[in-house]
Amino acid sequence: MSPTSISWWLYKEQAAGKLDFPRGYHYEIGGRFRAPGAGSPAAGLEDGYGASLKEDARRYYGAQISLTVRGEMIPNADSYCELDPAVKDRFGLPVLRFHWKFSDHEYRQIAHGIKTARAIIEKLGGKVLTPELPPQKAIAVGGWIIHEVGTTRMGDKPDNSVTDSYGRAWDVDNLVIADGGVFTSNAHKNPTLTIMALAWRSADQLAERMRKGEI
Ligand SMILES: Cc1cc2nc3c(=O)[nH]c(=O)nc-3n(C[C@H](O)[C@H](O)[C@H](O)COP(=O)(O)OP(=O)(O)OC[C@H]3O[C@@H](n4cnc5c(N)ncnc54)[C@H](O)[C@@H]3O)c2cc1C
């Protein structure tokens, strides 16, 4: 996690059932000098021309921070992919068709994140510049965020997963999946180190099976 972030801190409250959503989120903090003008949350705060405009620009455009909520999405039965019954690729194979829906878990989590971020800024003596949107509008659309994992999830039984805990496909004996596909949920942490650790684990087991002549 980058040093410009606030890690999830409410583990105990969550375990005690005090929160209305599972799992956590962190804040990514932004803040820098930037040119005045459209696109900045401070646009429109400056007043006048000449010297007073310059003074306002110095005051507002170097004094902003943003807190972005990055939360864990909980898997749900409405989010899955399947073979498209109609569309085929150029090799004549069916393409994947994706279904996607956030659940109340994510909406409640984001509502908590927004409320808390606003409280942090006010506690710092700041003024919140962005309007308070309902969670359904504030949350990024599915697929927009860059840490996409899952789909060939690992598990302990063929009826709840695609691979076993070593990334080995239940249905195809010599197929090992060693990427973000095996994640069971999209944690709010960066995925790459876990992808590499799991791939290493899978490779060790594969090498062992090859030594034993199993494959
Ligand atoms: C801009 C950006 C910044 C990021 N920053 C971080 C970060 O700081 N820290 C972090 O931990 N993670 C970060 N991530 C996320 C991380 O890069 C991904 O989670 C990770 O690369 C996923 O690895 P993967 O092997 O599962 O998939 P990918 O790396 O996406 O690999 C999938 C591969 O499959 C290939 N492929 C797709 N379809 C087919 C097909 N039909 N046939 C054959 N090949 C196919 C693709 O070409 C690709 O090479 C970032 C991602 C982005 C986009």
PDB file of C-alpha atoms and ligand atoms in Angstrom:
ATOM      1  CA  MET A   1       0.000   0.000   0.000  1.00  0.00           C
ATOM      2  CA  SER A   2       1.416   3.391  -0.913  1.00  0.00           C
ATOM      3  CA  PRO A   3       2.495   5.848   1.819  1.00  0.00           C
ATOM      4  CA  THR A   4      -0.170   8.258   0.562  1.00  0.00           C
ATOM      5  CA  SER A   5      -2.975   6.080   1.805  1.00  0.00           C
ATOM      6  CA  ILE A   6      -4.922   5.419   4.990  1.00  0.00           C
ATOM      7  CA  SER A   7      -5.214   1.671   5.584  1.00  0.00           C
ATOM      8  CA  TRP A   8      -8.454   0.064   6.757  1.00  0.00           C
ATOM      9  CA  TRP A   9      -8.671   0.569  10.496  1.00  0.00           C
ATOM     10  CA  LEU A  10     -12.074  -0.683  11.694  1.00  0.00           C
ATOM     11  CA  TYR A  11     -11.330  -4.423  11.994  1.00  0.00           C
ATOM     12  CA  LYS A  12     -12.417  -4.615  15.633  1.00  0.00           C
ATOM     13  CA  GLU A  13     -15.653  -2.683  15.111  1.00  0.00           C
ATOM     14  CA  GLN A  14     -16.461  -4.909  12.151  1.00  0.00           C
ATOM     15  CA  ALA A  15     -15.782  -8.106  14.109  1.00  0.00           C
ATOM     16  CA  ALA A  16     -18.057  -6.766  16.862  1.00  0.00           C
ATOM     17  CA  GLY A  17     -20.874  -6.330  14.301  1.00  0.00           C
ATOM     18  CA  LYS A  18     -20.901  -2.539  14.542  1.00  0.00           C
ATOM     19  CA  LEU A  19     -20.686  -1.924  10.784  1.00  0.00           C
ATOM     20  CA  ASP A  20     -23.416  -2.681   8.253  1.00  0.00           C
ATOM     21  CA  PHE A  21     -21.067  -4.036   5.557  1.00  0.00           C
ATOM     22  CA  PRO A  22     -18.413  -6.781   5.381  1.00  0.00           C
ATOM     23  CA  ARG A  23     -14.701  -6.295   4.626  1.00  0.00           C
ATOM     24  CA  GLY A  24     -12.872  -3.010   4.299  1.00  0.00           C
ATOM     25  CA  TYR A  25     -11.595  -0.103   2.257  1.00  0.00           C
ATOM     26  CA  HIS A  26      -8.691   2.298   2.283  1.00  0.00           C
ATOM     27  CA  TYR A  27      -8.302   5.901   1.233  1.00  0.00           C
ATOM     28  CA  GLU A  28      -5.881   7.014  -1.438  1.00  0.00           C
ATOM     29  CA  ILE A  29      -4.857  10.565  -0.755  1.00  0.00           C
ATOM     30  CA  GLY A  30      -4.247  13.125  -3.460  1.00  0.00           C
ATOM     31  CA  GLY A  31      -3.097  16.695  -3.090  1.00  0.00           C
ATOM     32  CA  ARG A  32      -0.893  18.949  -5.123  1.00  0.00           C
ATOM     33  CA  PHE A  33      -0.579  22.336  -6.734  1.00  0.00           C
ATOM     34  CA  ARG A  34      -2.384  22.429 -10.009  1.00  0.00           C
ATOM     35  CA  ALA A  35      -3.424  25.005 -12.511  1.00  0.00           C
ATOM     36  CA  PRO A  36      -6.616  26.856 -11.701  1.00  0.00           C
ATOM     37  CA  GLY A  37      -9.533  26.274 -13.987  1.00  0.00           C
ATOM     38  CA  ALA A  38     -12.232  23.898 -15.081  1.00  0.00           C
ATOM     39  CA  GLY A  39     -11.864  20.333 -13.844  1.00  0.00           C
ATOM     40  CA  SER A  40     -10.508  21.325 -10.438  1.00  0.00           C
ATOM     41  CA  PRO A  41     -12.887  21.090  -7.469  1.00  0.00           C
ATOM     42  CA  ALA A  42     -11.730  24.608  -6.561  1.00  0.00           C
ATOM     43  CA  ALA A  43     -12.805  26.041  -9.908  1.00  0.00           C
ATOM     44  CA  GLY A  44     -15.073  29.002  -9.316  1.00  0.00           C
ATOM     45  CA  LEU A  45     -13.770  29.776  -5.831  1.00  0.00           C
ATOM     46  CA  GLU A  46     -11.379  32.395  -7.139  1.00  0.00           C
ATOM     47  CA  ASP A  47     -12.716  35.884  -7.492  1.00  0.00           C
ATOM     48  CA  GLY A  48     -11.881  38.886  -9.592  1.00  0.00           C
ATOM     49  CA  TYR A  49      -9.042  39.749 -11.928  1.00  0.00           C
ATOM     50  CA  GLY A  50      -5.374  40.624 -11.727  1.00  0.00           C
ATOM     51  CA  ALA A  51      -3.803  40.642  -8.261  1.00  0.00           C
ATOM     52  CA  SER A  52      -6.864  39.288  -6.391  1.00  0.00           C
ATOM     53  CA  LEU A  53      -7.259  36.447  -8.893  1.00  0.00           C
ATOM     54  CA  LYS A  54      -3.592  35.563  -8.406  1.00  0.00           C
ATOM     55  CA  GLU A  55      -3.991  35.642  -4.644  1.00  0.00           C
ATOM     56  CA  ASP A  56      -7.079  33.390  -4.755  1.00  0.00           C
ATOM     57  CA  ALA A  57      -5.363  30.987  -7.142  1.00  0.00           C
ATOM     58  CA  ARG A  58      -2.419  30.660  -4.734  1.00  0.00           C
ATOM     59  CA  ARG A  59      -4.789  30.169  -1.820  1.00  0.00           C
ATOM     60  CA  TYR A  60      -7.147  27.577  -3.304  1.00  0.00           C
ATOM     61  CA  TYR A  61      -5.100  25.615  -5.784  1.00  0.00           C
ATOM     62  CA  GLY A  62      -2.288  24.599  -3.456  1.00  0.00           C
ATOM     63  CA  ALA A  63      -4.513  23.745  -0.553  1.00  0.00           C
ATOM     64  CA  GLN A  64      -6.653  20.824  -1.712  1.00  0.00           C
ATOM     65  CA  ILE A  65      -6.599  17.203  -0.779  1.00  0.00           C
ATOM     66  CA  SER A  66      -8.771  14.395  -2.045  1.00  0.00           C
ATOM     67  CA  LEU A  67      -9.616  11.103  -0.372  1.00  0.00           C
ATOM     68  CA  THR A  68     -10.558   8.325  -2.772  1.00  0.00           C
ATOM     69  CA  VAL A  69     -12.273   5.239  -1.367  1.00  0.00           C
ATOM     70  CA  ARG A  70     -10.915   1.886  -2.609  1.00  0.00           C
ATOM     71  CA  GLY A  71     -13.027  -0.942  -1.244  1.00  0.00           C
ATOM     72  CA  GLU A  72     -13.295  -4.690  -1.472  1.00  0.00           C
ATOM     73  CA  MET A  73     -16.103  -6.061  -3.595  1.00  0.00           C
ATOM     74  CA  ILE A  74     -17.893  -9.119  -2.267  1.00  0.00           C
ATOM     75  CA  PRO A  75     -18.662 -11.790  -4.892  1.00  0.00           C
ATOM     76  CA  ASN A  76     -22.368 -12.136  -5.643  1.00  0.00           C
ATOM     77  CA  ALA A  77     -24.534 -14.452  -7.715  1.00  0.00           C
ATOM     78  CA  ASP A  78     -25.386 -11.669 -10.210  1.00  0.00           C
ATOM     79  CA  SER A  79     -21.746 -11.147 -11.255  1.00  0.00           C
ATOM     80  CA  TYR A  80     -20.392 -13.923 -13.438  1.00  0.00           C
ATOM     81  CA  CYS A  81     -19.311 -14.763 -16.953  1.00  0.00           C
ATOM     82  CA  GLU A  82     -20.547 -17.466 -19.269  1.00  0.00           C
ATOM     83  CA  LEU A  83     -20.126 -18.582 -22.858  1.00  0.00           C
ATOM     84  CA  ASP A  84     -22.180 -16.381 -25.129  1.00  0.00           C
ATOM     85  CA  PRO A  85     -24.847 -18.558 -26.778  1.00  0.00           C
ATOM     86  CA  ALA A  86     -24.789 -16.494 -29.994  1.00  0.00           C
ATOM     87  CA  VAL A  87     -21.574 -14.469 -30.486  1.00  0.00           C
ATOM     88  CA  LYS A  88     -18.502 -16.321 -31.773  1.00  0.00           C
ATOM     89  CA  ASP A  89     -14.904 -15.160 -32.344  1.00  0.00           C
ATOM     90  CA  ARG A  90     -13.022 -15.472 -35.655  1.00  0.00           C
ATOM     91  CA  PHE A  91     -12.129 -19.088 -34.842  1.00  0.00           C
ATOM     92  CA  GLY A  92     -15.794 -19.931 -34.419  1.00  0.00           C
ATOM     93  CA  LEU A  93     -15.481 -20.268 -30.625  1.00  0.00           C
ATOM     94  CA  PRO A  94     -18.084 -18.698 -28.346  1.00  0.00           C
ATOM     95  CA  VAL A  95     -16.876 -15.480 -26.658  1.00  0.00           C
ATOM     96  CA  LEU A  96     -17.304 -14.721 -22.970  1.00  0.00           C
ATOM     97  CA  ARG A  97     -20.377 -12.815 -21.844  1.00  0.00           C
ATOM     98  CA  PHE A  98     -20.150 -10.908 -18.557  1.00  0.00           C
ATOM     99  CA  HIS A  99     -22.877 -10.099 -16.036  1.00  0.00           C
ATOM    100  CA  TRP A 100     -22.275  -7.507 -13.351  1.00  0.00           C
ATOM    101  CA  LYS A 101     -24.076  -6.005 -10.392  1.00  0.00           C
ATOM    102  CA  PHE A 102     -22.984  -4.284  -7.199  1.00  0.00           C
ATOM    103  CA  SER A 103     -24.802  -5.356  -4.057  1.00  0.00           C
ATOM    104  CA  ASP A 104     -25.842  -3.426  -0.958  1.00  0.00           C
ATOM    105  CA  HIS A 105     -22.513  -4.445   0.631  1.00  0.00           C
ATOM    106  CA  GLU A 106     -20.622  -2.131  -1.719  1.00  0.00           C
ATOM    107  CA  TYR A 107     -23.192   0.666  -1.473  1.00  0.00           C
ATOM    108  CA  ARG A 108     -23.141   0.600   2.332  1.00  0.00           C
ATOM    109  CA  GLN A 109     -19.352   0.474   2.337  1.00  0.00           C
ATOM    110  CA  ILE A 110     -19.032   3.466   0.009  1.00  0.00           C
ATOM    111  CA  ALA A 111     -21.616   5.426   2.028  1.00  0.00           C
ATOM    112  CA  HIS A 112     -19.477   4.850   5.127  1.00  0.00           C
ATOM    113  CA  GLY A 113     -16.327   5.872   3.209  1.00  0.00           C
ATOM    114  CA  ILE A 114     -17.883   9.096   1.925  1.00  0.00           C
ATOM    115  CA  LYS A 115     -19.287  10.081   5.313  1.00  0.00           C
ATOM    116  CA  THR A 116     -15.966   9.413   7.034  1.00  0.00           C
ATOM    117  CA  ALA A 117     -13.903  11.248   4.375  1.00  0.00           C
ATOM    118  CA  ARG A 118     -16.098  14.318   4.716  1.00  0.00           C
ATOM    119  CA  ALA A 119     -15.741  14.171   8.494  1.00  0.00           C
ATOM    120  CA  ILE A 120     -11.920  13.891   8.203  1.00  0.00           C
ATOM    121  CA  ILE A 121     -11.718  16.979   5.980  1.00  0.00           C
ATOM    122  CA  GLU A 122     -13.971  18.973   8.275  1.00  0.00           C
ATOM    123  CA  LYS A 123     -11.978  17.865  11.322  1.00  0.00           C
ATOM    124  CA  LEU A 124      -8.831  19.114   9.568  1.00  0.00           C
ATOM    125  CA  GLY A 125     -10.491  22.509   9.267  1.00  0.00           C
ATOM    126  CA  GLY A 126     -11.109  22.078   5.561  1.00  0.00           C
ATOM    127  CA  LYS A 127     -14.167  22.772   3.472  1.00  0.00           C
ATOM    128  CA  VAL A 128     -15.632  19.900   1.448  1.00  0.00           C
ATOM    129  CA  LEU A 129     -15.854  21.088  -2.145  1.00  0.00           C
ATOM    130  CA  THR A 130     -17.583  18.154  -3.807  1.00  0.00           C
ATOM    131  CA  PRO A 131     -21.329  17.491  -3.511  1.00  0.00           C
ATOM    132  CA  GLU A 132     -22.427  14.508  -1.432  1.00  0.00           C
ATOM    133  CA  LEU A 133     -23.624  11.947  -3.963  1.00  0.00           C
ATOM    134  CA  PRO A 134     -25.663   8.841  -3.135  1.00  0.00           C
ATOM    135  CA  PRO A 135     -23.424   5.725  -3.102  1.00  0.00           C
ATOM    136  CA  GLN A 136     -25.034   4.399  -6.310  1.00  0.00           C
ATOM    137  CA  LYS A 137     -23.782   7.505  -8.137  1.00  0.00           C
ATOM    138  CA  ALA A 138     -20.466   7.908  -6.296  1.00  0.00           C
ATOM    139  CA  ILE A 139     -19.175   4.375  -6.930  1.00  0.00           C
ATOM    140  CA  ALA A 140     -17.081   3.775 -10.071  1.00  0.00           C
ATOM    141  CA  VAL A 141     -18.810   1.703 -12.744  1.00  0.00           C
ATOM    142  CA  GLY A 142     -17.868  -1.974 -12.802  1.00  0.00           C
ATOM    143  CA  GLY A 143     -14.749  -2.608 -14.886  1.00  0.00           C
ATOM    144  CA  TRP A 144     -13.440   0.939 -14.577  1.00  0.00           C
ATOM    145  CA  ILE A 145     -10.989   0.184 -11.765  1.00  0.00           C
ATOM    146  CA  ILE A 146      -7.702  -1.356 -12.886  1.00  0.00           C
ATOM    147  CA  HIS A 147      -7.362  -4.244 -10.419  1.00  0.00           C
ATOM    148  CA  GLU A 148      -9.529  -6.837 -12.061  1.00  0.00           C
ATOM    149  CA  VAL A 149      -9.250 -10.317 -10.614  1.00  0.00           C
ATOM    150  CA  GLY A 150     -11.426 -13.412 -10.277  1.00  0.00           C
ATOM    151  CA  THR A 151     -13.597 -15.461 -12.681  1.00  0.00           C
ATOM    152  CA  THR A 152     -11.555 -18.706 -12.379  1.00  0.00           C
ATOM    153  CA  ARG A 153     -11.793 -18.601  -8.578  1.00  0.00           C
ATOM    154  CA  MET A 154     -10.040 -21.153  -6.381  1.00  0.00           C
ATOM    155  CA  GLY A 155     -11.893 -23.155  -3.775  1.00  0.00           C
ATOM    156  CA  ASP A 156     -12.150 -26.429  -1.925  1.00  0.00           C
ATOM    157  CA  LYS A 157     -14.811 -28.129  -4.073  1.00  0.00           C
ATOM    158  CA  PRO A 158     -15.515 -28.372  -7.808  1.00  0.00           C
ATOM    159  CA  ASP A 159     -19.065 -27.148  -7.245  1.00  0.00           C
ATOM    160  CA  ASN A 160     -17.990 -23.792  -5.760  1.00  0.00           C
ATOM    161  CA  SER A 161     -14.862 -23.029  -7.765  1.00  0.00           C
ATOM    162  CA  VAL A 162     -12.900 -23.507 -10.991  1.00  0.00           C
ATOM    163  CA  THR A 163      -9.540 -24.504  -9.466  1.00  0.00           C
ATOM    164  CA  ASP A 164      -8.239 -26.079  -6.268  1.00  0.00           C
ATOM    165  CA  SER A 165      -6.060 -24.142  -3.837  1.00  0.00           C
ATOM    166  CA  TYR A 166      -3.014 -24.676  -6.119  1.00  0.00           C
ATOM    167  CA  GLY A 167      -4.715 -23.106  -9.146  1.00  0.00           C
ATOM    168  CA  ARG A 168      -5.201 -26.545 -10.715  1.00  0.00           C
ATOM    169  CA  ALA A 169      -8.398 -26.708 -12.760  1.00  0.00           C
ATOM    170  CA  TRP A 170     -10.871 -29.242 -11.374  1.00  0.00           C
ATOM    171  CA  ASP A 171     -11.969 -30.152 -14.895  1.00  0.00           C
ATOM    172  CA  VAL A 172      -8.606 -30.387 -16.717  1.00  0.00           C
ATOM    173  CA  ASP A 173      -5.863 -32.251 -14.894  1.00  0.00           C
ATOM    174  CA  ASN A 174      -2.829 -30.576 -16.474  1.00  0.00           C
ATOM    175  CA  LEU A 175      -4.202 -27.017 -16.534  1.00  0.00           C
ATOM    176  CA  VAL A 176      -2.834 -24.681 -13.846  1.00  0.00           C
ATOM    177  CA  ILE A 177      -4.091 -21.105 -13.630  1.00  0.00           C
ATOM    178  CA  ALA A 178      -1.419 -18.793 -12.274  1.00  0.00           C
ATOM    179  CA  ASP A 179      -2.821 -15.286 -12.483  1.00  0.00           C
ATOM    180  CA  GLY A 180      -5.357 -12.979 -10.860  1.00  0.00           C
ATOM    181  CA  GLY A 181      -8.195 -15.214 -12.064  1.00  0.00           C
ATOM    182  CA  VAL A 182      -7.949 -17.436  -8.983  1.00  0.00           C
ATOM    183  CA  PHE A 183      -8.829 -14.656  -6.512  1.00  0.00           C
ATOM    184  CA  THR A 184     -12.070 -15.287  -4.665  1.00  0.00           C
ATOM    185  CA  SER A 185     -12.860 -11.630  -4.151  1.00  0.00           C
ATOM    186  CA  ASN A 186     -11.394  -8.324  -5.216  1.00  0.00           C
ATOM    187  CA  ALA A 187      -9.588  -7.149  -2.110  1.00  0.00           C
ATOM    188  CA  HIS A 188      -8.894  -3.456  -1.820  1.00  0.00           C
ATOM    189  CA  LYS A 189      -5.134  -4.161  -1.634  1.00  0.00           C
ATOM    190  CA  ASN A 190      -2.832  -4.277  -4.657  1.00  0.00           C
ATOM    191  CA  PRO A 191      -3.041  -7.779  -6.160  1.00  0.00           C
ATOM    192  CA  THR A 192       0.315  -8.353  -7.880  1.00  0.00           C
ATOM    193  CA  LEU A 193       2.389  -9.686  -4.974  1.00  0.00           C
ATOM    194  CA  THR A 194      -0.367 -12.160  -4.087  1.00  0.00           C
ATOM    195  CA  ILE A 195      -0.644 -13.221  -7.744  1.00  0.00           C
ATOM    196  CA  MET A 196       3.115 -13.893  -7.752  1.00  0.00           C
ATOM    197  CA  ALA A 197       3.070 -15.752  -4.418  1.00  0.00           C
ATOM    198  CA  LEU A 198       0.193 -17.976  -5.593  1.00  0.00           C
ATOM    199  CA  ALA A 199       1.914 -18.590  -8.953  1.00  0.00           C
ATOM    200  CA  TRP A 200       5.082 -19.619  -7.110  1.00  0.00           C
ATOM    201  CA  ARG A 201       3.060 -22.009  -4.950  1.00  0.00           C
ATOM    202  CA  SER A 202       1.360 -23.480  -8.035  1.00  0.00           C
ATOM    203  CA  ALA A 203       4.713 -23.883  -9.815  1.00  0.00           C
ATOM    204  CA  ASP A 204       6.211 -25.707  -6.801  1.00  0.00           C
ATOM    205  CA  GLN A 205       3.327 -28.146  -6.750  1.00  0.00           C
ATOM    206  CA  LEU A 206       3.447 -28.613 -10.519  1.00  0.00           C
ATOM    207  CA  ALA A 207       7.197 -29.362 -10.362  1.00  0.00           C
ATOM    208  CA  GLU A 208       6.574 -31.880  -7.577  1.00  0.00           C
ATOM    209  CA  ARG A 209       3.848 -33.616  -9.575  1.00  0.00           C
ATOM    210  CA  MET A 210       6.127 -33.747 -12.610  1.00  0.00           C
ATOM    211  CA  ARG A 211       8.955 -35.242 -10.498  1.00  0.00           C
ATOM    212  CA  LYS A 212       6.560 -37.927  -9.302  1.00  0.00           C
ATOM    213  CA  GLY A 213       5.566 -38.612 -12.904  1.00  0.00           C
ATOM    214  CA  GLU A 214       1.921 -37.704 -12.248  1.00  0.00           C
ATOM    215  CA  ILE A 215       1.803 -35.505 -15.342  1.00  0.00           C
TER     216      ILE A 215
HETATM  217  C1  LIG B   1      -2.548   1.080 -15.009  1.00  0.00           C
HETATM  218  C2  LIG B   1      -2.453  -0.067 -14.040  1.00  0.00           C
HETATM  219  C3  LIG B   1      -1.722   0.101 -12.865  1.00  0.00           C
HETATM  220  C4  LIG B   1      -1.626  -0.944 -11.951  1.00  0.00           C
HETATM  221  N1  LIG B   1      -0.900  -0.768 -10.818  1.00  0.00           N
HETATM  222  C5  LIG B   1      -0.762  -1.795  -9.952  1.00  0.00           C
HETATM  223  C6  LIG B   1       0.064  -1.665  -8.792  1.00  0.00           C
HETATM  224  O1  LIG B   1       0.685  -0.627  -8.516  1.00  0.00           O
HETATM  225  N2  LIG B   1       0.154  -2.732  -7.941  1.00  0.00           N
HETATM  226  C7  LIG B   1      -0.501  -3.896  -8.179  1.00  0.00           C
HETATM  227  O2  LIG B   1      -0.376  -4.833  -7.385  1.00  0.00           O
HETATM  228  N3  LIG B   1      -1.299  -4.039  -9.273  1.00  0.00           N
HETATM  229  C8  LIG B   1      -1.421  -3.028 -10.165  1.00  0.00           C
HETATM  230  N4  LIG B   1      -2.214  -3.176 -11.275  1.00  0.00           N
HETATM  231  C9  LIG B   1      -2.969  -4.429 -11.432  1.00  0.00           C
HETATM  232  C10 LIG B   1      -2.087  -5.539 -11.984  1.00  0.00           C
HETATM  233  O3  LIG B   1      -1.323  -5.052 -13.056  1.00  0.00           O
HETATM  234  C11 LIG B   1      -3.012  -6.670 -12.461  1.00  0.00           C
HETATM  235  O4  LIG B   1      -3.845  -7.055 -11.397  1.00  0.00           O
HETATM  236  C12 LIG B   1      -2.177  -7.851 -12.926  1.00  0.00           C
HETATM  237  O5  LIG B   1      -1.372  -7.522 -14.015  1.00  0.00           O
HETATM  238  C13 LIG B   1      -3.118  -8.970 -13.340  1.00  0.00           C
HETATM  239  O6  LIG B   1      -2.279 -10.033 -13.779  1.00  0.00           O
HETATM  240  P1  LIG B   1      -2.899 -11.211 -14.598  1.00  0.00           P
HETATM  241  O7  LIG B   1      -1.741 -12.105 -14.962  1.00  0.00           O
HETATM  242  O8  LIG B   1      -4.044 -11.788 -13.850  1.00  0.00           O
HETATM  243  O9  LIG B   1      -3.529 -10.550 -15.901  1.00  0.00           O
HETATM  244  P2  LIG B   1      -2.822  -9.699 -17.036  1.00  0.00           P
HETATM  245  O10 LIG B   1      -1.502  -9.134 -16.597  1.00  0.00           O
HETATM  246  O11 LIG B   1      -3.878  -8.767 -17.541  1.00  0.00           O
HETATM  247  O12 LIG B   1      -2.491 -10.799 -18.139  1.00  0.00           O
HETATM  248  C14 LIG B   1      -3.509 -11.344 -18.977  1.00  0.00           C
HETATM  249  C15 LIG B   1      -2.816 -11.774 -20.247  1.00  0.00           C
HETATM  250  O13 LIG B   1      -3.719 -12.568 -21.018  1.00  0.00           O
HETATM  251  C16 LIG B   1      -3.598 -12.176 -22.363  1.00  0.00           C
HETATM  252  N5  LIG B   1      -4.845 -12.572 -23.034  1.00  0.00           N
HETATM  253  C17 LIG B   1      -6.071 -12.010 -22.902  1.00  0.00           C
HETATM  254  N6  LIG B   1      -6.972 -12.667 -23.668  1.00  0.00           N
HETATM  255  C18 LIG B   1      -6.294 -13.654 -24.277  1.00  0.00           C
HETATM  256  C19 LIG B   1      -6.679 -14.682 -25.192  1.00  0.00           C
HETATM  257  N7  LIG B   1      -7.950 -14.823 -25.611  1.00  0.00           N
HETATM  258  N8  LIG B   1      -5.735 -15.524 -25.617  1.00  0.00           N
HETATM  259  C20 LIG B   1      -4.450 -15.412 -25.182  1.00  0.00           C
HETATM  260  N9  LIG B   1      -4.025 -14.462 -24.310  1.00  0.00           N
HETATM  261  C21 LIG B   1      -4.949 -13.597 -23.877  1.00  0.00           C
HETATM  262  C22 LIG B   1      -3.348 -10.691 -22.323  1.00  0.00           C
HETATM  263  O14 LIG B   1      -2.748 -10.253 -23.506  1.00  0.00           O
HETATM  264  C23 LIG B   1      -2.400 -10.581 -21.112  1.00  0.00           C
HETATM  265  O15 LIG B   1      -1.051 -10.746 -21.468  1.00  0.00           O
HETATM  266  C24 LIG B   1      -2.302  -2.164 -12.210  1.00  0.00           C
HETATM  267  C25 LIG B   1      -3.031  -2.332 -13.392  1.00  0.00           C
HETATM  268  C26 LIG B   1      -3.108  -1.294 -14.303  1.00  0.00           C
HETATM  269  C27 LIG B   1      -3.884  -1.503 -15.574  1.00  0.00           C
END
